[in-house]
PDB file of C-alpha atoms in Angstrom:
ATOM      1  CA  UNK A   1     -53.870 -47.189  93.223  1.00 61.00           C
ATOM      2  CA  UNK A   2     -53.571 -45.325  90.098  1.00 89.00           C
ATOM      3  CA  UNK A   3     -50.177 -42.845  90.029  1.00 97.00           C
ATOM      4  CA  UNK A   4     -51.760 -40.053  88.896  1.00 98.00           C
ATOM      5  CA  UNK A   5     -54.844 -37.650  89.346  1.00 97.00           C
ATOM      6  CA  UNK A   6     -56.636 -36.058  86.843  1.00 97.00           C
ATOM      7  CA  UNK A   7     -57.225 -32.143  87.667  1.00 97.00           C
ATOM      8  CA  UNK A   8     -61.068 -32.827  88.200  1.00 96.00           C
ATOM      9  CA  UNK A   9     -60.681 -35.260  90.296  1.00 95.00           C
ATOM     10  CA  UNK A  10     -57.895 -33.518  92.776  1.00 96.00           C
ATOM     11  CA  UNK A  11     -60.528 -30.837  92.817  1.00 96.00           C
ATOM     12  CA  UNK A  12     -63.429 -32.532  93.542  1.00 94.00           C
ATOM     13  CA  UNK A  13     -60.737 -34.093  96.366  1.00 94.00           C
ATOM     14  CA  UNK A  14     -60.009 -30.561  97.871  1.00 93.00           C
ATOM     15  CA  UNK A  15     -63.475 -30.001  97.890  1.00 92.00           C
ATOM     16  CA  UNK A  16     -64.290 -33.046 100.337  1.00 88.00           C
ATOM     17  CA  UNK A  17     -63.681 -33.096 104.021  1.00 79.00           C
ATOM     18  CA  UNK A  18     -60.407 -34.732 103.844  1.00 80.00           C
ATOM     19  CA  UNK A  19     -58.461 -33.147 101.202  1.00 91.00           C
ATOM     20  CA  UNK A  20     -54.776 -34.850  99.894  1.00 96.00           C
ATOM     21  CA  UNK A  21     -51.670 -33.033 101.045  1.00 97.00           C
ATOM     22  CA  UNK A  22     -50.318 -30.983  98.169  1.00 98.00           C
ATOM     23  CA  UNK A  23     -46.749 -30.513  97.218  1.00 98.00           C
ATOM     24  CA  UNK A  24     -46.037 -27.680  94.530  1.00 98.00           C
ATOM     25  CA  UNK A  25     -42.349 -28.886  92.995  1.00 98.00           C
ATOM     26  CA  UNK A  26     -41.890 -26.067  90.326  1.00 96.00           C
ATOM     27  CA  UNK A  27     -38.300 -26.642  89.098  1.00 94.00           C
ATOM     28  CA  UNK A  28     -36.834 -26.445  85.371  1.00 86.00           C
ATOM     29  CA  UNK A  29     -33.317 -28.350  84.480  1.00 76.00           C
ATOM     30  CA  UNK A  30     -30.400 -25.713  84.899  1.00 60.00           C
ATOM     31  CA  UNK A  31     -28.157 -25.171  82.123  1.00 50.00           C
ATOM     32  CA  UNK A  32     -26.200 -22.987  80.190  1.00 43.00           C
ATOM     33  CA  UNK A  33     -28.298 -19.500  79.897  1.00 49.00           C
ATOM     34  CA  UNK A  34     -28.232 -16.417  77.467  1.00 47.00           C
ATOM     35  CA  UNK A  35     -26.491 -13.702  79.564  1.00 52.00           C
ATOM     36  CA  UNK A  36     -28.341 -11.409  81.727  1.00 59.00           C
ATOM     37  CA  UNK A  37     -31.162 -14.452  81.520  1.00 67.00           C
ATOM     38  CA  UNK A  38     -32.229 -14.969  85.258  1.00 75.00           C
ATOM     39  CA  UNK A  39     -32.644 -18.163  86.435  1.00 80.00           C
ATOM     40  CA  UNK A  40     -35.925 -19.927  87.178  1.00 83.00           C
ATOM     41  CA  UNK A  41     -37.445 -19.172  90.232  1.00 90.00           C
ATOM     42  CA  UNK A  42     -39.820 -22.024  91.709  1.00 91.00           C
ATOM     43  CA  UNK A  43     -40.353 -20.480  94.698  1.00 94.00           C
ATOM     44  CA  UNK A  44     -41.389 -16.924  93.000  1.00 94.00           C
ATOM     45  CA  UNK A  45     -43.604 -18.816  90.784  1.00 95.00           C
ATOM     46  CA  UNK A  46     -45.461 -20.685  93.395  1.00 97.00           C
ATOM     47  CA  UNK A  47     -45.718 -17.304  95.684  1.00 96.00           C
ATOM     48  CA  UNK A  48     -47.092 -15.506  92.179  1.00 97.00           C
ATOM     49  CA  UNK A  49     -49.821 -18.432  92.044  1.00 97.00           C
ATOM     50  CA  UNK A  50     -50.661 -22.327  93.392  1.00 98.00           C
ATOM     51  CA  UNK A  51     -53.346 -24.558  93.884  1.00 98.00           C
ATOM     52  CA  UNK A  52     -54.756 -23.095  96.986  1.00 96.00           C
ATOM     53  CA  UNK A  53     -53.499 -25.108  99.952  1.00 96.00           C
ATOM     54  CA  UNK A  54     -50.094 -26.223  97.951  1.00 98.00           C
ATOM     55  CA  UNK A  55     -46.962 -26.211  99.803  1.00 98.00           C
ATOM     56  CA  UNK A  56     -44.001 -25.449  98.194  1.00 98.00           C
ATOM     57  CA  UNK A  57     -40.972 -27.978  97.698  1.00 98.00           C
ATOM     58  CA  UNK A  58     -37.236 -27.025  96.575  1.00 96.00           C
ATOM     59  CA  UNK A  59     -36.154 -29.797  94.231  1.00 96.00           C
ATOM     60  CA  UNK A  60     -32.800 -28.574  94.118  1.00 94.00           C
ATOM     61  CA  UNK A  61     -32.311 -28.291  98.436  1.00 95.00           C
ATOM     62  CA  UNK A  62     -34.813 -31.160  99.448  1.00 97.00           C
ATOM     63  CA  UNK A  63     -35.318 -33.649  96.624  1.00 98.00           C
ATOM     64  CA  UNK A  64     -31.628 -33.917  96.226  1.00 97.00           C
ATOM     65  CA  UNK A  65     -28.207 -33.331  97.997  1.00 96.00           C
ATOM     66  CA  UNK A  66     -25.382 -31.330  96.533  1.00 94.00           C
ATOM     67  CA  UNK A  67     -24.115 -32.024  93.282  1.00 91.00           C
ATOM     68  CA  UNK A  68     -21.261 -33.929  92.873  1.00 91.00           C
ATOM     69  CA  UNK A  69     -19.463 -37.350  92.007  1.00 90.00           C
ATOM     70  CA  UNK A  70     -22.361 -39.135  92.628  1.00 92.00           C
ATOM     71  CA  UNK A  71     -24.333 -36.724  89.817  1.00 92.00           C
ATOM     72  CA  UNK A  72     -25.974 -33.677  89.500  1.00 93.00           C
ATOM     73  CA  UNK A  73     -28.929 -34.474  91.776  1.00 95.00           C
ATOM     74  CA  UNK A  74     -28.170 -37.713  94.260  1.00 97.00           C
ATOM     75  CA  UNK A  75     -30.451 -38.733  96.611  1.00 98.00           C
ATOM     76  CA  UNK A  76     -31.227 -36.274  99.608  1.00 98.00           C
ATOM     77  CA  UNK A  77     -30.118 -37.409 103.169  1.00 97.00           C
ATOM     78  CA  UNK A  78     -32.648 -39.491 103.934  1.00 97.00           C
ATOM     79  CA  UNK A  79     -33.977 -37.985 107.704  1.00 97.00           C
ATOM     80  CA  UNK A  80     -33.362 -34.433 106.007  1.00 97.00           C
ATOM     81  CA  UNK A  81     -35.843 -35.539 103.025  1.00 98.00           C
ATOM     82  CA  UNK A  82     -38.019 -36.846 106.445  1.00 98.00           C
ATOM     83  CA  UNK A  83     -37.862 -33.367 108.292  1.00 98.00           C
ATOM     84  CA  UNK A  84     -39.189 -31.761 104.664  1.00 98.00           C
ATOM     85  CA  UNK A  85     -42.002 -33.731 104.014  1.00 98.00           C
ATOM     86  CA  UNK A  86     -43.044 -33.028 108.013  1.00 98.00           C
ATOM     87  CA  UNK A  87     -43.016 -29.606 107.821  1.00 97.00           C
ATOM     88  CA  UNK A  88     -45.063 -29.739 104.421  1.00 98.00           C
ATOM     89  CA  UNK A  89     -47.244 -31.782 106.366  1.00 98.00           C
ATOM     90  CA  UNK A  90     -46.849 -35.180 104.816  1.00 98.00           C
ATOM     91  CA  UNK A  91     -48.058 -37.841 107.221  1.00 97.00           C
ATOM     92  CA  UNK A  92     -48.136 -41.821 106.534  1.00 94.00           C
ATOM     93  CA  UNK A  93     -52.064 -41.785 106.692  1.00 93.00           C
ATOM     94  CA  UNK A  94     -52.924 -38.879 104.790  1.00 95.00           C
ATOM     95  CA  UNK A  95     -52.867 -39.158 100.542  1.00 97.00           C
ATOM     96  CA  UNK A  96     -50.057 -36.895  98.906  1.00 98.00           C
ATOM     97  CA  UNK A  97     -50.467 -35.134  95.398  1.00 98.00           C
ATOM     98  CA  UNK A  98     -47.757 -33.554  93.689  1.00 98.00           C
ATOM     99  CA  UNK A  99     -47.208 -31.154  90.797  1.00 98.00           C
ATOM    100  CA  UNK A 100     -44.997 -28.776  89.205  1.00 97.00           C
ATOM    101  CA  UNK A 101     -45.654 -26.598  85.725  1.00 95.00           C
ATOM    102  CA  UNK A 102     -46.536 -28.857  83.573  1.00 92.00           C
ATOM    103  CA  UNK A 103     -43.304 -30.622  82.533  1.00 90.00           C
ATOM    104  CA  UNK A 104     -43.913 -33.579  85.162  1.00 94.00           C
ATOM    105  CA  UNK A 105     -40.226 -33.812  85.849  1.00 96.00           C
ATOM    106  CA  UNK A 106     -39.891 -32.516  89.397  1.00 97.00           C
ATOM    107  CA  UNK A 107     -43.425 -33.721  90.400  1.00 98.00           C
ATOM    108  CA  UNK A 108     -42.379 -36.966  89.340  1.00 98.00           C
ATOM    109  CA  UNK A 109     -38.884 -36.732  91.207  1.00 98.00           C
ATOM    110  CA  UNK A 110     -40.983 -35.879  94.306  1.00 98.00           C
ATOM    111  CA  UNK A 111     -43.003 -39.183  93.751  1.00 98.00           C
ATOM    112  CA  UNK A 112     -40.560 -41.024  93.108  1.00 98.00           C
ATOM    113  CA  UNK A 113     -38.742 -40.456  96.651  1.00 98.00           C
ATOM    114  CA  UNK A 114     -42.179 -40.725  98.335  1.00 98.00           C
ATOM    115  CA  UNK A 115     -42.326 -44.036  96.811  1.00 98.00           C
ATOM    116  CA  UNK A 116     -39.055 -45.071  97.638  1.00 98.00           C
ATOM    117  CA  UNK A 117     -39.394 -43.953 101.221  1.00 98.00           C
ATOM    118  CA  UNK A 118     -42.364 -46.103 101.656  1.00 97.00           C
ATOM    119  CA  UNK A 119     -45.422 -43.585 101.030  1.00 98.00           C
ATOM    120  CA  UNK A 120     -48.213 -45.635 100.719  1.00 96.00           C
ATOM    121  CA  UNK A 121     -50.707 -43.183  98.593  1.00 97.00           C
ATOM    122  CA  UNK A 122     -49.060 -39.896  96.776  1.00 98.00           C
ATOM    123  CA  UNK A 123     -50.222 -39.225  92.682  1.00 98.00           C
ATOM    124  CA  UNK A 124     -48.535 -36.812  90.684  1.00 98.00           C
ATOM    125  CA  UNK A 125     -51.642 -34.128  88.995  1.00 98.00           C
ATOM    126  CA  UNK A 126     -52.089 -35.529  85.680  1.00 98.00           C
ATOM    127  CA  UNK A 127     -50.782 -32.333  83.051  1.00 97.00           C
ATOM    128  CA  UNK A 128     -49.480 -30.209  86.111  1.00 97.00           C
ATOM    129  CA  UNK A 129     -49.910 -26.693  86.904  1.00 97.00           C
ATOM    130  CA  UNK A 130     -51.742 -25.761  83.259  1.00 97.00           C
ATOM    131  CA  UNK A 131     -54.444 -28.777  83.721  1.00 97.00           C
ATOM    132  CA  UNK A 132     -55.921 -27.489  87.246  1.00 97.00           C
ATOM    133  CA  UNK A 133     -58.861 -24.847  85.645  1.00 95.00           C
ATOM    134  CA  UNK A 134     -59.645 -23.570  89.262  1.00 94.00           C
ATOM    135  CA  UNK A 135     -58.536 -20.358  90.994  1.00 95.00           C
ATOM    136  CA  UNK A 136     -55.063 -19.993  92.230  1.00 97.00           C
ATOM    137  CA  UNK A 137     -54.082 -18.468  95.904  1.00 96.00           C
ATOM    138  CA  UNK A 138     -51.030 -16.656  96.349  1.00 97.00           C
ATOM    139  CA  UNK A 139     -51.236 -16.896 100.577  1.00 95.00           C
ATOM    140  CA  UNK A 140     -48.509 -19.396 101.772  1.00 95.00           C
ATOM    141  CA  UNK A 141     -49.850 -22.005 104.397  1.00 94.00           C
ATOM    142  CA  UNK A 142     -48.479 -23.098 107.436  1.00 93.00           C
ATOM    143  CA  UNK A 143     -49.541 -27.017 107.720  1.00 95.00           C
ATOM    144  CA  UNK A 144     -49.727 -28.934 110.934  1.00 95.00           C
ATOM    145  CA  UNK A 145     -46.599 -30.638 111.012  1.00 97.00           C
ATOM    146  CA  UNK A 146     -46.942 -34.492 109.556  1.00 97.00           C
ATOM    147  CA  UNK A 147     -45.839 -37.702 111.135  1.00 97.00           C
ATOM    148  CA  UNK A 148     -44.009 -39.480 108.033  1.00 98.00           C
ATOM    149  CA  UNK A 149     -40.658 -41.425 108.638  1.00 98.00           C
ATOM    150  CA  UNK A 150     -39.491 -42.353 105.388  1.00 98.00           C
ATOM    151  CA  UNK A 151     -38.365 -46.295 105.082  1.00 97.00           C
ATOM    152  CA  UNK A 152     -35.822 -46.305 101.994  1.00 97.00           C
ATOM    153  CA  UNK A 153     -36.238 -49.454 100.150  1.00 95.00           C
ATOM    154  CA  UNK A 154     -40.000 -49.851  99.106  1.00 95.00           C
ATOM    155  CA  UNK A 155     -39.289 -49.280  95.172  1.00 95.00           C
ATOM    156  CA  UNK A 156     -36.541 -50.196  93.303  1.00 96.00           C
ATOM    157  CA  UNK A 157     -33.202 -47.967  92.846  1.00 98.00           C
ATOM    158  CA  UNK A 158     -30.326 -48.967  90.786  1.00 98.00           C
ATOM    159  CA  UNK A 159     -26.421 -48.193  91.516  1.00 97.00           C
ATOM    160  CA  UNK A 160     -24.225 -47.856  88.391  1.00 98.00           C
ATOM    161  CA  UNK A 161     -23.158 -51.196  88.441  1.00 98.00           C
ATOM    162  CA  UNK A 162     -26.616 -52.257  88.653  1.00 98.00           C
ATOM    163  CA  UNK A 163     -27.711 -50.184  85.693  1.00 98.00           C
ATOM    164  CA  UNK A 164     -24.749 -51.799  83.970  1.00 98.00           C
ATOM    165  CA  UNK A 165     -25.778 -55.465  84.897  1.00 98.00           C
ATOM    166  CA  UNK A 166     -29.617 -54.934  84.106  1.00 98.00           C
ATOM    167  CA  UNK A 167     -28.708 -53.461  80.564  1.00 97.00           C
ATOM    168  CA  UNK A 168     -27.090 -57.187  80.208  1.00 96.00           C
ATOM    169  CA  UNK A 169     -29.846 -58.845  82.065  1.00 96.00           C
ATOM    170  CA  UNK A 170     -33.086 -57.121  81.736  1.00 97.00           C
ATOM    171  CA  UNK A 171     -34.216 -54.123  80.002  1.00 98.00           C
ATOM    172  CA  UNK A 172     -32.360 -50.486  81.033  1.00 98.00           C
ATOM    173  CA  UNK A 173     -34.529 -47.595  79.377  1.00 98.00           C
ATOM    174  CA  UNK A 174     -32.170 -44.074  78.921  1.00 98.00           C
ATOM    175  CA  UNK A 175     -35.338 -41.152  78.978  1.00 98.00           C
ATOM    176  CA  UNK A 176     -33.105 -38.429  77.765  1.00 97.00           C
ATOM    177  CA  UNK A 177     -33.692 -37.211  74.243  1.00 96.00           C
ATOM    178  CA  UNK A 178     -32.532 -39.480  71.485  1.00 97.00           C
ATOM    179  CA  UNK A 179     -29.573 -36.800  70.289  1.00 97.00           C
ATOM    180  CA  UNK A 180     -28.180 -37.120  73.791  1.00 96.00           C
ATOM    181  CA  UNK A 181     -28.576 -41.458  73.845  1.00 97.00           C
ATOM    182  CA  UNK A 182     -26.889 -41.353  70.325  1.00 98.00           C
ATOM    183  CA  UNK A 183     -23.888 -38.396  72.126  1.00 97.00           C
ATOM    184  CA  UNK A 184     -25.152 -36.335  68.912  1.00 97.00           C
ATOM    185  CA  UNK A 185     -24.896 -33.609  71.751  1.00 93.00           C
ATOM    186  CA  UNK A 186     -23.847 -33.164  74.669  1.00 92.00           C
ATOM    187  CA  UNK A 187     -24.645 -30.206  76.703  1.00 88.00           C
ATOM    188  CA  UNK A 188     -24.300 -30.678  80.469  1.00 87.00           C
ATOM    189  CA  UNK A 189     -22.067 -33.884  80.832  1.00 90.00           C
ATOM    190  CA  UNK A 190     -18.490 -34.968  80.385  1.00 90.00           C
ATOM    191  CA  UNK A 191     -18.771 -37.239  77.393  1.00 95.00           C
ATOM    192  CA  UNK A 192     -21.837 -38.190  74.954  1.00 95.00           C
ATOM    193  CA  UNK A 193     -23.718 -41.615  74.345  1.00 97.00           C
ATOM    194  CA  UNK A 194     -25.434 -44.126  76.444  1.00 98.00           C
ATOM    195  CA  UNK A 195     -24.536 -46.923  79.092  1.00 98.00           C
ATOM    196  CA  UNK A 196     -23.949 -49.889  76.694  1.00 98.00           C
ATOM    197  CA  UNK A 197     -26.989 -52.131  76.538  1.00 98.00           C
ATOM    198  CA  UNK A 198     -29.461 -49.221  77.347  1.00 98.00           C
ATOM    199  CA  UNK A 199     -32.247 -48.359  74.696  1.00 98.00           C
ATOM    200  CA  UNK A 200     -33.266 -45.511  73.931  1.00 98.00           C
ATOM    201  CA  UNK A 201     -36.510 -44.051  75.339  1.00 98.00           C
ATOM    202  CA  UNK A 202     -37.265 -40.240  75.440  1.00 98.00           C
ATOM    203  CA  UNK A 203     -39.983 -39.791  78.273  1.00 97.00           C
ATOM    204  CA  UNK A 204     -41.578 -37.252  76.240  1.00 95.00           C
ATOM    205  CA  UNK A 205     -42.474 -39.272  73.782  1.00 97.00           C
ATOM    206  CA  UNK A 206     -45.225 -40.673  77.130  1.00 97.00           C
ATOM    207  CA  UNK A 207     -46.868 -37.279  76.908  1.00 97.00           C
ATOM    208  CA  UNK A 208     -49.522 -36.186  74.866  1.00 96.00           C
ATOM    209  CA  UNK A 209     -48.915 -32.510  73.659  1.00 93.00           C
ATOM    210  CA  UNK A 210     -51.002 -30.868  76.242  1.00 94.00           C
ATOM    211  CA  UNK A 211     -48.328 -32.700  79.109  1.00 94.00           C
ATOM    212  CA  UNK A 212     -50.975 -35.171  79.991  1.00 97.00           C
ATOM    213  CA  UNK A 213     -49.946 -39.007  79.801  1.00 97.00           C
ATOM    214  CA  UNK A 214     -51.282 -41.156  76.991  1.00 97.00           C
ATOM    215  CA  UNK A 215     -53.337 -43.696  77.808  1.00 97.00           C
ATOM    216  CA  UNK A 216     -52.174 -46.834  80.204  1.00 96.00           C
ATOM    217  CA  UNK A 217     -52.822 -48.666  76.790  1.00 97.00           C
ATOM    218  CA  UNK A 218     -50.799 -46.870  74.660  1.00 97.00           C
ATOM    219  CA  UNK A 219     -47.927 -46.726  77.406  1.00 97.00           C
ATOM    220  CA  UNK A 220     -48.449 -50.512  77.814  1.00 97.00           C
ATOM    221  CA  UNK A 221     -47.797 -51.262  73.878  1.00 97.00           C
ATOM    222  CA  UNK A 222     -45.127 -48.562  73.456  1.00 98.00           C
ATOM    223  CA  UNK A 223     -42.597 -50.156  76.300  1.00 97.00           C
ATOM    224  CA  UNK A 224     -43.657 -53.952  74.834  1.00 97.00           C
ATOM    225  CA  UNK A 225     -42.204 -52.168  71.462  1.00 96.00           C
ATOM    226  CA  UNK A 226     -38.829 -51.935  73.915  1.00 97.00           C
ATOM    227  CA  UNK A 227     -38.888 -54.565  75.392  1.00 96.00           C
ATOM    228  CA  UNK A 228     -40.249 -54.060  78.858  1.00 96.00           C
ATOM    229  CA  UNK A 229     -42.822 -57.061  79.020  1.00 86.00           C
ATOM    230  CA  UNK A 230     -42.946 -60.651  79.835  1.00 78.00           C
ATOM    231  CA  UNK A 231     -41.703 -60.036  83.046  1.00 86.00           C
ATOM    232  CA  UNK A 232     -38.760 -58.487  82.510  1.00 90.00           C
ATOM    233  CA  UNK A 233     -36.859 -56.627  84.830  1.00 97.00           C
ATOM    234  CA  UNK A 234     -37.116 -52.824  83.902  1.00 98.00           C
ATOM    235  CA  UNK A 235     -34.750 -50.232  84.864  1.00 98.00           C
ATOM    236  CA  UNK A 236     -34.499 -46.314  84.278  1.00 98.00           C
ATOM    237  CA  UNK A 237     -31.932 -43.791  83.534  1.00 98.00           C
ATOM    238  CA  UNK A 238     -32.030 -40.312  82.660  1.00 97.00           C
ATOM    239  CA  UNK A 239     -29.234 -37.043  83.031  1.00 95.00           C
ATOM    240  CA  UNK A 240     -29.646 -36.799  87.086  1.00 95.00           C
ATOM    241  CA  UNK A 241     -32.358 -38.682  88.019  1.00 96.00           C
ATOM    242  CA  UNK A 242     -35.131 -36.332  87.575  1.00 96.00           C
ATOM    243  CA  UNK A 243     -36.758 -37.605  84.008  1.00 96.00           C
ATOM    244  CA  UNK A 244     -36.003 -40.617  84.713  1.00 97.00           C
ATOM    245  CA  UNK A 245     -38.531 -40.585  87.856  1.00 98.00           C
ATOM    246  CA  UNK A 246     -40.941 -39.345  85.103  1.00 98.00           C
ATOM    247  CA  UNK A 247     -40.349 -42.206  83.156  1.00 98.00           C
ATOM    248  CA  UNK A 248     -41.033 -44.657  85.754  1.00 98.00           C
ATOM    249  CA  UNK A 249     -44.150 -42.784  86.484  1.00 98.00           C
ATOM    250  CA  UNK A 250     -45.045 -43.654  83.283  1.00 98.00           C
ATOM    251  CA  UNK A 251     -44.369 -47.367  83.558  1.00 97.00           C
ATOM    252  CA  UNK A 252     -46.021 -47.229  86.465  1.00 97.00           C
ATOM    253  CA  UNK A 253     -49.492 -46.195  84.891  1.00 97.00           C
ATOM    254  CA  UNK A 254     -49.131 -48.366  82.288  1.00 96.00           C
ATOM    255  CA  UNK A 255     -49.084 -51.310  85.036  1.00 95.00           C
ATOM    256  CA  UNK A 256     -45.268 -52.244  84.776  1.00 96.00           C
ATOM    257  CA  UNK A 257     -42.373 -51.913  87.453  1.00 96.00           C
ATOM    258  CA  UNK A 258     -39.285 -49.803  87.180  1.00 97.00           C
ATOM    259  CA  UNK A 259     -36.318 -49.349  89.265  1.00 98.00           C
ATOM    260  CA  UNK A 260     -34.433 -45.647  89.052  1.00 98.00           C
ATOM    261  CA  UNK A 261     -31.236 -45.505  88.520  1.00 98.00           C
ATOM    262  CA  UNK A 262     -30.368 -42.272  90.618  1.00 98.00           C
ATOM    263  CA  UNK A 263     -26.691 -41.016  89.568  1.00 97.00           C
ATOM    264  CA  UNK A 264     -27.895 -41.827  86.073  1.00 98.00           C
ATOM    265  CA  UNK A 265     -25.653 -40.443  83.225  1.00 97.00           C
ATOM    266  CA  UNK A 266     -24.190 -37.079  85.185  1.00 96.00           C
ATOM    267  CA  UNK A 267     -23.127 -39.822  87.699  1.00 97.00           C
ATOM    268  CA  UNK A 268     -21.842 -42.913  84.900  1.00 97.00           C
ATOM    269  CA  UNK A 269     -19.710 -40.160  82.287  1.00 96.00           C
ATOM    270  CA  UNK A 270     -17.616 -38.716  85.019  1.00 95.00           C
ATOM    271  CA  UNK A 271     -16.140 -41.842  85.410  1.00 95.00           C
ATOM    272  CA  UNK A 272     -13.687 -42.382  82.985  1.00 94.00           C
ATOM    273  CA  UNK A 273     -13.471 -46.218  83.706  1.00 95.00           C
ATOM    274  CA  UNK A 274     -17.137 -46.680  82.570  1.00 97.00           C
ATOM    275  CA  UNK A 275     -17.630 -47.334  78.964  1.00 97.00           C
ATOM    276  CA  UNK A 276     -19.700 -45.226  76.687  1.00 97.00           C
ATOM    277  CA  UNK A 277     -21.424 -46.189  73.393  1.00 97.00           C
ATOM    278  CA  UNK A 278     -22.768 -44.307  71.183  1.00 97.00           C
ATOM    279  CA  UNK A 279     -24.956 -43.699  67.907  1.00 97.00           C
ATOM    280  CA  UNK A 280     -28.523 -45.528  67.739  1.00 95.00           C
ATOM    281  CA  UNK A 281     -27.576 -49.060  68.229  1.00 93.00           C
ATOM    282  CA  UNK A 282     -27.806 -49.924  72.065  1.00 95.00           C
ATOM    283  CA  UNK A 283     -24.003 -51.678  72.317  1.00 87.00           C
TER     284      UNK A 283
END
């Protein structure tokens, strides 16, 4: 099953008798903001527009739990994340499609945890939010409530001292942008730089300009170029586990499997014990 749905296709899906179950996961990365800048709003955005039929989902309160020494965004409580997906009316049986606007971040967070939890059939809408060229409802809809009891464990997630024994072993990919790998910059996180061993990935560099992913083939030749072929064992980091998700989305349509390494750098820098490199070299 492919990972991701083209726009035309979800439509001509919500057209047909049996339409997926749609998740709207609007969310953009919170940091440091001009004053008197509001913050983003997901949940005003969605209620200002969605794909008819989409049900809004909070990254922040049910793709995560509360910041803290295990990152920025660690893995929701797992029969929490269940009672979420029920009540957006996520069943076992039914197919799941996700998006957000346009980044593929959050939408990819979302399908990420579906994954992990043991969803057998949720995509991520190929582009998000700007790609779907139908109409957009602004009525909120009250699904029947789904029977899905998520299973943790079907897809691989990484601790940090199995990110830190993959970079030795296998191939650890860091999605953040190359200024943060190199700890050119810093702006969220303790410390700059990278988990040693890690190379340096940027997941928008899978992304055509228009947010839509380049081609499985393209994806396919540019994670050879680093090193995730040959049966390797691949692993993913990012700032909190979001892009990261996105970047194992990614691998995943270009046929090759990734494991997530959750806490990712928010988690690994506020450790002082844990060593940091830095500039482009991966030790």
């Amino acid at each position: 099953m492919n990972a991701i749905i083209s726009a035309s296709r979800l439509a001509s899906d919500l057209a047909a008798g049996t339409p997926p179950v749609l998740l709207d996961v609007r969310w953009q990365l919170s940091v440091a903001r001009a004053a008197g800048e509001p913050p983003f709003d997901g949940r005003a955005e969605y209620e200002a527009g969605h794909i008819p039929g989409a049900v809004f989902v909070d990254l922040d309160r049910e793709l995560a739990s509360a910041a803290g020494p295990r990152g920025r965004h660690p893995l929701p409580d797992v029969a929490e994340f269940g009672a979420a997906m029920r009540r957006a009316g996520v069943s076992s049986g039914t197919p799941v499609v996700v998006y957000d606007g346009g980044q593929g971040w959050a939408a990819a967070r979302a399908w990420w945890l579906l994954r992990w939890t043991g969803h057998p059939n949720v995509r991520v809408l190929d582009g998000g939010l700007p790609a779907w060229e139908g109409a957009l409802d602004t009525s909120v809809p009250a699904p029947a409530e789904g029977d899905f009891e998520p299973q943790p464990g079907a897809v691989g997630l990484l601790d940090a001292d199995g990110a830190a024994a993959l970079a030795r072993s296998g191939v650890l990919l860091d999605a953040r942008a190359g200024e943060r790998y190199r700890g050119e910059v810093e702006p969220i996180d303790r410390v700059g730089g990278h988990i040693p061993g890690a190379v340096s990935a940027p997941t928008n560099e899978n992304v055509a300009a228009d947010g839509r992913f380049l081609p499985a083939e393209e994806l396919t030749a540019r994670f050879k170029e680093l090193g995730a072929s040959g049966g390797a064992d691949v692993g993913v980091y990012c700032g909190s586990g979001v892009s990261g998700a996105h970047e194992v989305l990614a691998l995943a349509v270009a046929g090759i499997p990734a494991a997530l390494y959750v806490g990712s750098w928010s988690e690994w820098s506020s450790d002082p014990e844990r060593p940091v490199a830095v500039g482009p070299d991966p030790q």
